[in-house]
Amino acid sequence: MMTSLQKLNRFFMLITAPFIGLLMYLLLLQPTLDLSSLAPKEAHIPQNTIISQTEDISQGLAEAKVLAETTSSYIQKTTELYESTTKTMNSIANMTAAQARKPEAIYNKRISAKLGTPIEQVNSDRIRIELYKMNPGLYKGYAMKIKLKDPSAMKMSIGEGVGKSQTTMQAVARSGAVAGINAGGYADAGGSRYPLSTTVANGKYLTGFHPSTKDLSFVGLSKEGKLIGGRFTKQSDLDKLEPAFGATFVPMLLKDGKKLIIPSKWKTTPKRAPRTVIGNYKDDQLLILVVDGYDEKGSSGATLQELQNKMYKLGVQNGYNLDGGGSSSLILNGRVVNTPSDGVLRKLPTHFLFFE
């Protein structure tokens, strides 16, 4: 007799039997899984395709070669054209410069002819100096014509500071200059020698700006290398000229190619004397005249009118009288050219110097 447990097991077997049979049937009828489709297959490219691709590559390389050769040829032709154009432009520039220099050369030849034959010359990339003798009969001296090719070839020496003084030869030797002249006037005070009135050095006012009084006149060089000067009542008027350096003395002799009236006082005190004057031509060349005399008593040397006339006849546009008498000095190539009236060079606070 079956127990209750056996009855229960038989019941579940009867229920699940149909499902188990169906599962077995499906397993028996399922086709075999072909895994060969998952294996990599060997690629197959037709031979005519390979040949076509090879021909394309060869053609591309040939085209690249032609392009490279064409580019190289183009670069070479461009380079040749550039060099040819540059050569032509340089030739035109040189020709233009030569043509531009012709009027300058003609003008220089004209003014040099009035001075005679130079007895000494200095010529460098920065400056050209020509020294001439002057002997019109009433006085003797020297003329020095200077072409500043570089503005820095002219400077002003102020010794070792305001109140200090030295001879022009000392200033030349100390700075390594090739030439030098005395510059502005001076005033003695307390055992020191000070520049007279407005003085500019390195673009700065040494003792401030002083309005032009008592016929005093400023003279110096602008930052562009042009001679500047005149009488100034306001600092702003002088500032407009951008002075690099300059000193003061009396009086101004020429302005814009015209003679100025010389104050009566300066015609007779003294009448004749050793003198130093400076001026400029239309082409900005400088002319310096240094006249000898044996003293300052008025009986030797030149008058201001004589030097004014001399500069005017030589074609000078603007002329300025610098300190004279025993102060007049001219140094060139390491020697004293003029004959100082004191017998020796005088110590001065300012000097105009010139450099090779």
mmCIF file of C-alpha atoms in Angstrom:
data_model
loop_
_atom_site.group_PDB
_atom_site.id
_atom_site.type_symbol
_atom_site.label_atom_id
_atom_site.label_comp_id
_atom_site.label_asym_id
_atom_site.label_seq_id
_atom_site.Cartn_x
_atom_site.Cartn_y
_atom_site.Cartn_z
ATOM 1 C CA MET A 1 0.000 0.000 0.000
ATOM 2 C CA MET A 2 1.530 3.404 -1.043
ATOM 3 C CA THR A 3 2.318 5.958 1.516
ATOM 4 C CA SER A 4 1.260 9.588 1.283
ATOM 5 C CA LEU A 5 4.827 10.598 0.221
ATOM 6 C CA GLN A 6 4.878 8.109 -2.616
ATOM 7 C CA LYS A 7 1.504 9.384 -3.823
ATOM 8 C CA LEU A 8 2.835 12.957 -3.862
ATOM 9 C CA ASN A 9 5.956 12.015 -5.902
ATOM 10 C CA ARG A 10 3.874 10.167 -8.459
ATOM 11 C CA PHE A 11 1.594 13.188 -8.804
ATOM 12 C CA PHE A 12 4.495 15.529 -9.660
ATOM 13 C CA MET A 13 6.007 13.025 -12.093
ATOM 14 C CA LEU A 14 2.722 12.814 -13.972
ATOM 15 C CA ILE A 15 2.516 16.584 -14.190
ATOM 16 C CA THR A 16 6.117 17.218 -15.391
ATOM 17 C CA ALA A 17 6.449 14.248 -17.715
ATOM 18 C CA PRO A 18 4.950 15.969 -20.773
ATOM 19 C CA PHE A 19 7.337 18.915 -20.446
ATOM 20 C CA ILE A 20 10.414 16.729 -20.083
ATOM 21 C CA GLY A 21 9.417 14.786 -23.177
ATOM 22 C CA LEU A 22 8.946 17.956 -25.201
ATOM 23 C CA LEU A 23 12.397 19.217 -24.168
ATOM 24 C CA MET A 24 14.055 15.959 -25.223
ATOM 25 C CA TYR A 25 12.263 16.075 -28.556
ATOM 26 C CA LEU A 26 13.506 19.563 -29.292
ATOM 27 C CA LEU A 27 17.078 18.648 -28.421
ATOM 28 C CA LEU A 28 17.008 15.653 -30.730
ATOM 29 C CA LEU A 29 15.628 17.668 -33.678
ATOM 30 C CA GLN A 30 18.010 20.844 -33.319
ATOM 31 C CA PRO A 31 20.562 20.912 -36.193
ATOM 32 C CA THR A 32 24.280 20.813 -35.367
ATOM 33 C CA LEU A 33 25.833 24.325 -34.772
ATOM 34 C CA ASP A 34 28.372 25.169 -37.513
ATOM 35 C CA LEU A 35 31.207 27.112 -35.861
ATOM 36 C CA SER A 36 33.239 27.171 -39.026
ATOM 37 C CA SER A 37 31.490 30.402 -40.005
ATOM 38 C CA LEU A 38 33.206 32.112 -37.120
ATOM 39 C CA ALA A 39 36.713 31.231 -38.356
ATOM 40 C CA PRO A 40 38.557 33.971 -40.347
ATOM 41 C CA LYS A 41 38.327 33.557 -44.060
ATOM 42 C CA GLU A 42 41.337 34.149 -46.374
ATOM 43 C CA ALA A 43 40.933 37.401 -48.383
ATOM 44 C CA HIS A 44 40.968 37.072 -52.095
ATOM 45 C CA ILE A 45 41.860 40.132 -54.315
ATOM 46 C CA PRO A 46 41.677 39.721 -58.060
ATOM 47 C CA GLN A 47 45.026 40.126 -59.872
ATOM 48 C CA ASN A 48 43.720 42.798 -62.214
ATOM 49 C CA THR A 49 42.835 44.954 -59.177
ATOM 50 C CA ILE A 50 46.403 44.655 -57.852
ATOM 51 C CA ILE A 51 47.835 45.672 -61.229
ATOM 52 C CA SER A 52 45.486 48.662 -61.432
ATOM 53 C CA GLN A 53 46.450 49.854 -57.948
ATOM 54 C CA THR A 54 50.170 49.473 -58.753
ATOM 55 C CA GLU A 55 49.758 51.542 -61.899
ATOM 56 C CA ASP A 56 47.930 54.255 -59.939
ATOM 57 C CA ILE A 57 50.760 54.430 -57.392
ATOM 58 C CA SER A 58 53.396 54.620 -60.123
ATOM 59 C CA GLN A 59 51.474 57.364 -61.880
ATOM 60 C CA GLY A 60 51.154 59.286 -58.571
ATOM 61 C CA LEU A 61 54.911 59.038 -57.973
ATOM 62 C CA ALA A 62 55.620 60.238 -61.491
ATOM 63 C CA GLU A 63 53.298 63.190 -61.027
ATOM 64 C CA ALA A 64 54.950 64.013 -57.668
ATOM 65 C CA LYS A 65 58.366 63.938 -59.337
ATOM 66 C CA VAL A 66 57.213 66.300 -62.077
ATOM 67 C CA LEU A 67 55.696 68.606 -59.456
ATOM 68 C CA ALA A 68 58.913 68.588 -57.429
ATOM 69 C CA GLU A 69 60.985 69.381 -60.514
ATOM 70 C CA THR A 70 58.587 72.158 -61.523
ATOM 71 C CA THR A 71 58.657 73.626 -57.979
ATOM 72 C CA SER A 72 62.468 73.497 -57.894
ATOM 73 C CA SER A 73 62.659 75.211 -61.266
ATOM 74 C CA TYR A 74 60.183 77.861 -60.119
ATOM 75 C CA ILE A 75 62.171 78.522 -56.932
ATOM 76 C CA GLN A 76 65.381 78.812 -58.929
ATOM 77 C CA LYS A 77 63.813 81.241 -61.408
ATOM 78 C CA THR A 78 62.288 83.265 -58.573
ATOM 79 C CA THR A 79 65.683 83.448 -56.845
ATOM 80 C CA GLU A 80 67.354 84.558 -60.065
ATOM 81 C CA LEU A 81 64.646 87.191 -60.603
ATOM 82 C CA TYR A 82 65.055 88.445 -57.010
ATOM 83 C CA GLU A 83 68.819 88.710 -57.370
ATOM 84 C CA SER A 84 68.468 90.475 -60.712
ATOM 85 C CA THR A 85 65.865 92.896 -59.315
ATOM 86 C CA THR A 86 67.985 93.593 -56.228
ATOM 87 C CA LYS A 87 71.016 94.283 -58.378
ATOM 88 C CA THR A 88 69.009 96.639 -60.568
ATOM 89 C CA MET A 89 67.517 98.461 -57.556
ATOM 90 C CA ASN A 90 70.964 98.849 -55.966
ATOM 91 C CA SER A 91 72.276 100.226 -59.227
ATOM 92 C CA ILE A 92 69.396 102.720 -59.408
ATOM 93 C CA ALA A 93 69.895 103.695 -55.757
ATOM 94 C CA ASN A 94 73.633 104.241 -56.274
ATOM 95 C CA MET A 95 72.960 106.270 -59.403
ATOM 96 C CA THR A 96 70.337 108.351 -57.583
ATOM 97 C CA ALA A 97 72.685 108.934 -54.650
ATOM 98 C CA ALA A 98 75.467 109.936 -57.033
ATOM 99 C CA GLN A 99 73.134 112.372 -58.800
ATOM 100 C CA ALA A 100 72.019 113.780 -55.443
ATOM 101 C CA ARG A 101 75.642 114.292 -54.414
ATOM 102 C CA LYS A 102 76.501 116.246 -57.547
ATOM 103 C CA PRO A 103 74.957 119.555 -56.407
ATOM 104 C CA GLU A 104 76.570 119.064 -53.000
ATOM 105 C CA ALA A 105 79.947 118.372 -54.599
ATOM 106 C CA ILE A 106 79.618 121.390 -56.893
ATOM 107 C CA TYR A 107 78.644 123.623 -53.949
ATOM 108 C CA ASN A 108 81.500 122.287 -51.819
ATOM 109 C CA LYS A 109 83.964 122.840 -54.655
ATOM 110 C CA ARG A 110 82.709 126.408 -55.019
ATOM 111 C CA ILE A 111 83.150 127.325 -51.363
ATOM 112 C CA SER A 112 86.466 125.476 -51.108
ATOM 113 C CA ALA A 113 87.815 127.435 -54.076
ATOM 114 C CA LYS A 114 87.322 130.649 -52.094
ATOM 115 C CA LEU A 115 89.426 129.271 -49.267
ATOM 116 C CA GLY A 116 92.321 128.084 -51.421
ATOM 117 C CA THR A 117 94.226 124.840 -51.027
ATOM 118 C CA PRO A 118 93.987 123.004 -47.709
ATOM 119 C CA ILE A 119 97.269 122.617 -45.846
ATOM 120 C CA GLU A 120 95.980 119.707 -43.769
ATOM 121 C CA GLN A 121 93.036 117.315 -43.927
ATOM 122 C CA VAL A 122 91.267 114.727 -41.802
ATOM 123 C CA ASN A 123 88.724 112.418 -43.392
ATOM 124 C CA SER A 124 86.848 109.536 -41.779
ATOM 125 C CA ASP A 125 83.388 107.977 -41.827
ATOM 126 C CA ARG A 126 82.266 110.510 -39.211
ATOM 127 C CA ILE A 127 83.938 113.762 -40.182
ATOM 128 C CA ARG A 128 85.890 115.669 -42.808
ATOM 129 C CA ILE A 129 88.183 118.535 -41.756
ATOM 130 C CA GLU A 130 90.083 120.846 -44.096
ATOM 131 C CA LEU A 131 92.532 123.413 -42.692
ATOM 132 C CA TYR A 132 93.434 126.548 -44.659
ATOM 133 C CA LYS A 133 95.724 129.504 -44.042
ATOM 134 C CA MET A 134 94.228 133.004 -44.054
ATOM 135 C CA ASN A 135 96.336 136.057 -44.874
ATOM 136 C CA PRO A 136 94.242 138.849 -46.413
ATOM 137 C CA GLY A 137 96.892 141.410 -45.456
ATOM 138 C CA LEU A 138 95.378 143.002 -42.369
ATOM 139 C CA TYR A 139 95.485 139.910 -40.206
ATOM 140 C CA LYS A 140 96.683 136.315 -40.248
ATOM 141 C CA GLY A 141 94.970 133.184 -39.119
ATOM 142 C CA TYR A 142 93.376 129.898 -40.107
ATOM 143 C CA ALA A 143 90.113 128.672 -41.529
ATOM 144 C CA MET A 144 88.847 125.197 -40.718
ATOM 145 C CA LYS A 145 85.980 123.803 -42.803
ATOM 146 C CA ILE A 146 84.199 120.854 -41.228
ATOM 147 C CA LYS A 147 81.688 118.379 -42.598
ATOM 148 C CA LEU A 148 79.911 116.466 -39.833
ATOM 149 C CA LYS A 149 78.944 113.134 -41.378
ATOM 150 C CA ASP A 150 77.773 112.015 -37.950
ATOM 151 C CA PRO A 151 76.274 114.481 -35.416
ATOM 152 C CA SER A 152 78.198 112.755 -32.618
ATOM 153 C CA ALA A 153 81.476 113.839 -34.258
ATOM 154 C CA MET A 154 81.125 117.225 -32.528
ATOM 155 C CA LYS A 155 80.733 117.701 -28.784
ATOM 156 C CA MET A 156 81.307 120.312 -26.111
ATOM 157 C CA SER A 157 83.689 119.812 -23.210
ATOM 158 C CA ILE A 158 82.969 121.359 -19.815
ATOM 159 C CA GLY A 159 86.084 120.112 -18.059
ATOM 160 C CA GLU A 160 85.486 118.081 -14.943
ATOM 161 C CA GLY A 161 82.359 120.004 -13.983
ATOM 162 C CA VAL A 162 80.857 123.462 -13.547
ATOM 163 C CA GLY A 163 83.482 125.866 -12.232
ATOM 164 C CA LYS A 164 86.359 123.779 -13.552
ATOM 165 C CA SER A 165 88.507 124.837 -16.505
ATOM 166 C CA GLN A 166 91.175 123.411 -18.779
ATOM 167 C CA THR A 167 93.034 124.349 -21.951
ATOM 168 C CA THR A 168 91.721 123.278 -25.336
ATOM 169 C CA MET A 169 94.703 120.947 -25.706
ATOM 170 C CA GLN A 170 93.866 119.313 -22.374
ATOM 171 C CA ALA A 171 90.231 118.938 -23.419
ATOM 172 C CA VAL A 172 91.277 117.379 -26.745
ATOM 173 C CA ALA A 173 93.747 114.981 -25.121
ATOM 174 C CA ARG A 174 91.384 114.054 -22.314
ATOM 175 C CA SER A 175 88.518 113.173 -24.671
ATOM 176 C CA GLY A 176 90.494 111.691 -27.566
ATOM 177 C CA ALA A 177 89.324 114.362 -30.018
ATOM 178 C CA VAL A 178 91.147 115.087 -33.269
ATOM 179 C CA ALA A 179 90.485 118.840 -33.139
ATOM 180 C CA GLY A 180 89.164 121.515 -30.818
ATOM 181 C CA ILE A 181 88.528 125.248 -30.425
ATOM 182 C CA ASN A 182 87.590 127.516 -27.556
ATOM 183 C CA ALA A 183 83.850 128.027 -27.137
ATOM 184 C CA GLY A 184 81.809 130.460 -25.018
ATOM 185 C CA GLY A 185 82.761 133.235 -22.641
ATOM 186 C CA TYR A 186 83.286 132.890 -18.921
ATOM 187 C CA ALA A 187 83.086 134.682 -15.590
ATOM 188 C CA ASP A 188 85.511 134.292 -12.696
ATOM 189 C CA ALA A 189 84.196 134.018 -9.159
ATOM 190 C CA GLY A 190 85.712 132.677 -5.962
ATOM 191 C CA GLY A 191 88.772 131.306 -7.704
ATOM 192 C CA SER A 192 86.648 129.316 -10.169
ATOM 193 C CA ARG A 193 85.825 129.936 -13.825
ATOM 194 C CA TYR A 194 82.180 129.537 -14.848
ATOM 195 C CA PRO A 195 80.542 129.392 -18.303
ATOM 196 C CA LEU A 196 78.862 132.641 -19.282
ATOM 197 C CA SER A 197 75.049 132.742 -19.294
ATOM 198 C CA THR A 198 73.049 129.917 -20.932
ATOM 199 C CA THR A 199 75.127 126.770 -21.372
ATOM 200 C CA VAL A 200 73.822 123.394 -22.514
ATOM 201 C CA ALA A 201 75.714 120.108 -22.225
ATOM 202 C CA ASN A 202 74.349 116.664 -23.094
ATOM 203 C CA GLY A 203 70.958 118.236 -23.767
ATOM 204 C CA LYS A 204 70.695 119.765 -20.275
ATOM 205 C CA TYR A 205 71.050 123.312 -18.960
ATOM 206 C CA LEU A 206 74.083 123.503 -16.686
ATOM 207 C CA THR A 207 72.973 126.506 -14.632
ATOM 208 C CA GLY A 208 69.474 126.982 -15.935
ATOM 209 C CA PHE A 209 68.217 129.135 -18.776
ATOM 210 C CA HIS A 210 69.247 132.793 -18.841
ATOM 211 C CA PRO A 211 67.413 135.204 -21.185
ATOM 212 C CA SER A 212 69.675 136.853 -23.745
ATOM 213 C CA THR A 213 70.754 140.265 -22.454
ATOM 214 C CA LYS A 214 73.587 142.731 -23.196
ATOM 215 C CA ASP A 215 73.967 141.516 -26.785
ATOM 216 C CA LEU A 216 74.731 137.960 -25.659
ATOM 217 C CA SER A 217 74.014 135.181 -28.143
ATOM 218 C CA PHE A 218 73.792 131.388 -27.741
ATOM 219 C CA VAL A 219 75.473 129.056 -30.245
ATOM 220 C CA GLY A 220 75.601 125.283 -30.324
ATOM 221 C CA LEU A 221 74.588 122.133 -32.146
ATOM 222 C CA SER A 222 71.143 120.561 -32.353
ATOM 223 C CA LYS A 223 70.544 116.870 -31.797
ATOM 224 C CA GLU A 224 70.292 116.525 -35.587
ATOM 225 C CA GLY A 225 73.807 117.921 -35.990
ATOM 226 C CA LYS A 226 72.904 121.409 -37.237
ATOM 227 C CA LEU A 227 74.428 124.657 -35.996
ATOM 228 C CA ILE A 228 71.840 126.625 -34.029
ATOM 229 C CA GLY A 229 71.900 129.859 -32.104
ATOM 230 C CA GLY A 230 70.704 133.389 -31.606
ATOM 231 C CA ARG A 231 69.126 135.492 -28.921
ATOM 232 C CA PHE A 232 66.431 133.863 -26.779
ATOM 233 C CA THR A 233 64.205 135.520 -24.207
ATOM 234 C CA LYS A 234 62.245 132.342 -23.449
ATOM 235 C CA GLN A 235 63.574 128.850 -22.803
ATOM 236 C CA SER A 236 60.740 127.321 -24.821
ATOM 237 C CA ASP A 237 62.056 129.052 -27.964
ATOM 238 C CA LEU A 238 65.489 127.487 -27.501
ATOM 239 C CA ASP A 239 63.997 124.131 -26.550
ATOM 240 C CA LYS A 240 62.233 123.982 -29.921
ATOM 241 C CA LEU A 241 65.659 123.794 -31.586
ATOM 242 C CA GLU A 242 66.530 120.741 -29.449
ATOM 243 C CA PRO A 243 70.071 121.809 -28.476
ATOM 244 C CA ALA A 244 72.503 118.980 -27.774
ATOM 245 C CA PHE A 245 75.052 121.442 -26.447
ATOM 246 C CA GLY A 246 75.997 125.096 -26.716
ATOM 247 C CA ALA A 247 77.627 128.112 -25.085
ATOM 248 C CA THR A 248 77.178 131.892 -25.014
ATOM 249 C CA PHE A 249 79.175 134.914 -26.133
ATOM 250 C CA VAL A 250 78.681 138.141 -28.068
ATOM 251 C CA PRO A 251 77.695 139.176 -30.698
ATOM 252 C CA MET A 252 75.978 137.301 -33.542
ATOM 253 C CA LEU A 253 77.432 138.381 -36.919
ATOM 254 C CA LEU A 254 75.266 136.808 -39.652
ATOM 255 C CA LYS A 255 71.735 135.476 -39.819
ATOM 256 C CA ASP A 256 70.261 133.694 -42.855
ATOM 257 C CA GLY A 257 73.034 135.014 -45.085
ATOM 258 C CA LYS A 258 72.601 138.650 -44.027
ATOM 259 C CA LYS A 259 74.892 140.858 -41.975
ATOM 260 C CA LEU A 260 73.642 141.912 -38.564
ATOM 261 C CA ILE A 261 74.363 145.256 -36.946
ATOM 262 C CA ILE A 262 77.356 144.967 -34.652
ATOM 263 C CA PRO A 263 76.787 146.962 -31.445
ATOM 264 C CA SER A 264 79.112 149.970 -31.257
ATOM 265 C CA LYS A 265 80.538 148.741 -27.990
ATOM 266 C CA TRP A 266 81.939 145.606 -29.606
ATOM 267 C CA LYS A 267 83.458 147.489 -32.524
ATOM 268 C CA THR A 268 85.975 149.192 -30.294
ATOM 269 C CA THR A 269 86.528 147.011 -27.205
ATOM 270 C CA PRO A 270 88.985 146.076 -28.506
ATOM 271 C CA LYS A 271 89.091 147.217 -32.112
ATOM 272 C CA ARG A 272 91.474 144.456 -33.168
ATOM 273 C CA ALA A 273 92.082 141.251 -31.316
ATOM 274 C CA PRO A 274 92.786 137.528 -31.682
ATOM 275 C CA ARG A 275 89.368 136.074 -32.431
ATOM 276 C CA THR A 276 87.474 132.829 -32.940
ATOM 277 C CA VAL A 277 84.250 132.772 -34.955
ATOM 278 C CA ILE A 278 82.048 129.919 -36.146
ATOM 279 C CA GLY A 279 79.394 129.697 -38.853
ATOM 280 C CA ASN A 280 77.570 127.323 -41.162
ATOM 281 C CA TYR A 281 76.969 126.983 -44.908
ATOM 282 C CA LYS A 282 73.726 126.102 -46.674
ATOM 283 C CA ASP A 283 74.725 122.430 -46.670
ATOM 284 C CA ASP A 284 75.366 122.584 -42.892
ATOM 285 C CA GLN A 285 79.132 122.428 -43.205
ATOM 286 C CA LEU A 286 80.856 124.453 -40.507
ATOM 287 C CA LEU A 287 83.460 127.168 -40.983
ATOM 288 C CA ILE A 288 85.705 128.231 -38.116
ATOM 289 C CA LEU A 289 88.040 131.222 -38.350
ATOM 290 C CA VAL A 290 90.803 131.658 -35.778
ATOM 291 C CA VAL A 291 92.834 134.884 -36.036
ATOM 292 C CA ASP A 292 96.196 135.443 -34.389
ATOM 293 C CA GLY A 293 97.239 138.582 -32.472
ATOM 294 C CA TYR A 294 100.066 139.347 -30.090
ATOM 295 C CA ASP A 295 97.918 140.920 -27.358
ATOM 296 C CA GLU A 296 94.425 142.142 -26.500
ATOM 297 C CA LYS A 297 95.172 145.873 -26.608
ATOM 298 C CA GLY A 298 93.406 146.476 -29.893
ATOM 299 C CA SER A 299 96.383 146.856 -32.206
ATOM 300 C CA SER A 300 96.704 143.316 -33.595
ATOM 301 C CA GLY A 301 94.360 140.702 -34.930
ATOM 302 C CA ALA A 302 91.088 141.361 -36.750
ATOM 303 C CA THR A 303 88.030 143.529 -36.202
ATOM 304 C CA LEU A 304 84.588 141.989 -35.942
ATOM 305 C CA GLN A 305 83.552 143.806 -39.119
ATOM 306 C CA GLU A 306 86.455 142.233 -41.014
ATOM 307 C CA LEU A 307 85.501 138.733 -39.929
ATOM 308 C CA GLN A 308 81.847 139.455 -40.598
ATOM 309 C CA ASN A 309 82.709 140.524 -44.154
ATOM 310 C CA LYS A 310 85.012 137.546 -44.595
ATOM 311 C CA MET A 311 82.335 135.049 -43.603
ATOM 312 C CA TYR A 312 79.764 136.833 -45.750
ATOM 313 C CA LYS A 313 81.996 136.660 -48.852
ATOM 314 C CA LEU A 314 82.686 132.991 -48.191
ATOM 315 C CA GLY A 315 78.957 132.261 -48.294
ATOM 316 C CA VAL A 316 78.393 131.584 -44.593
ATOM 317 C CA GLN A 317 74.718 131.775 -43.595
ATOM 318 C CA ASN A 318 74.847 132.190 -39.824
ATOM 319 C CA GLY A 319 77.913 133.449 -37.977
ATOM 320 C CA TYR A 320 78.722 133.765 -34.277
ATOM 321 C CA ASN A 321 81.597 135.351 -32.414
ATOM 322 C CA LEU A 322 83.119 133.122 -29.757
ATOM 323 C CA ASP A 323 85.440 134.118 -26.931
ATOM 324 C CA GLY A 324 88.615 135.734 -28.268
ATOM 325 C CA GLY A 325 91.817 137.388 -27.108
ATOM 326 C CA GLY A 326 93.947 135.007 -25.094
ATOM 327 C CA SER A 327 91.108 132.477 -25.202
ATOM 328 C CA SER A 328 91.412 131.900 -28.972
ATOM 329 C CA SER A 329 92.832 128.447 -29.612
ATOM 330 C CA LEU A 330 92.879 125.914 -32.412
ATOM 331 C CA ILE A 331 94.075 122.335 -31.946
ATOM 332 C CA LEU A 332 94.391 119.815 -34.781
ATOM 333 C CA ASN A 333 96.058 116.406 -34.842
ATOM 334 C CA GLY A 334 97.657 116.840 -31.440
ATOM 335 C CA ARG A 335 99.261 120.244 -31.920
ATOM 336 C CA VAL A 336 98.451 123.907 -31.320
ATOM 337 C CA VAL A 337 97.855 125.430 -34.766
ATOM 338 C CA ASN A 338 97.417 129.109 -33.864
ATOM 339 C CA THR A 339 99.668 131.359 -31.791
ATOM 340 C CA PRO A 340 97.960 132.111 -28.460
ATOM 341 C CA SER A 341 98.387 135.758 -27.487
ATOM 342 C CA ASP A 342 99.102 134.832 -23.864
ATOM 343 C CA GLY A 343 102.078 132.806 -25.014
ATOM 344 C CA VAL A 344 100.372 129.718 -23.626
ATOM 345 C CA LEU A 345 96.882 128.295 -23.922
ATOM 346 C CA ARG A 346 94.336 129.762 -21.536
ATOM 347 C CA LYS A 347 92.243 127.522 -19.290
ATOM 348 C CA LEU A 348 88.567 127.793 -20.211
ATOM 349 C CA PRO A 349 85.313 126.222 -19.017
ATOM 350 C CA THR A 350 83.975 125.272 -22.481
ATOM 351 C CA HIS A 351 85.476 123.916 -25.712
ATOM 352 C CA PHE A 352 84.009 122.634 -28.973
ATOM 353 C CA LEU A 353 85.603 119.314 -29.870
ATOM 354 C CA PHE A 354 85.651 117.225 -33.051
ATOM 355 C CA PHE A 355 86.097 113.465 -33.358
ATOM 356 C CA GLU A 356 87.162 111.092 -36.123
#
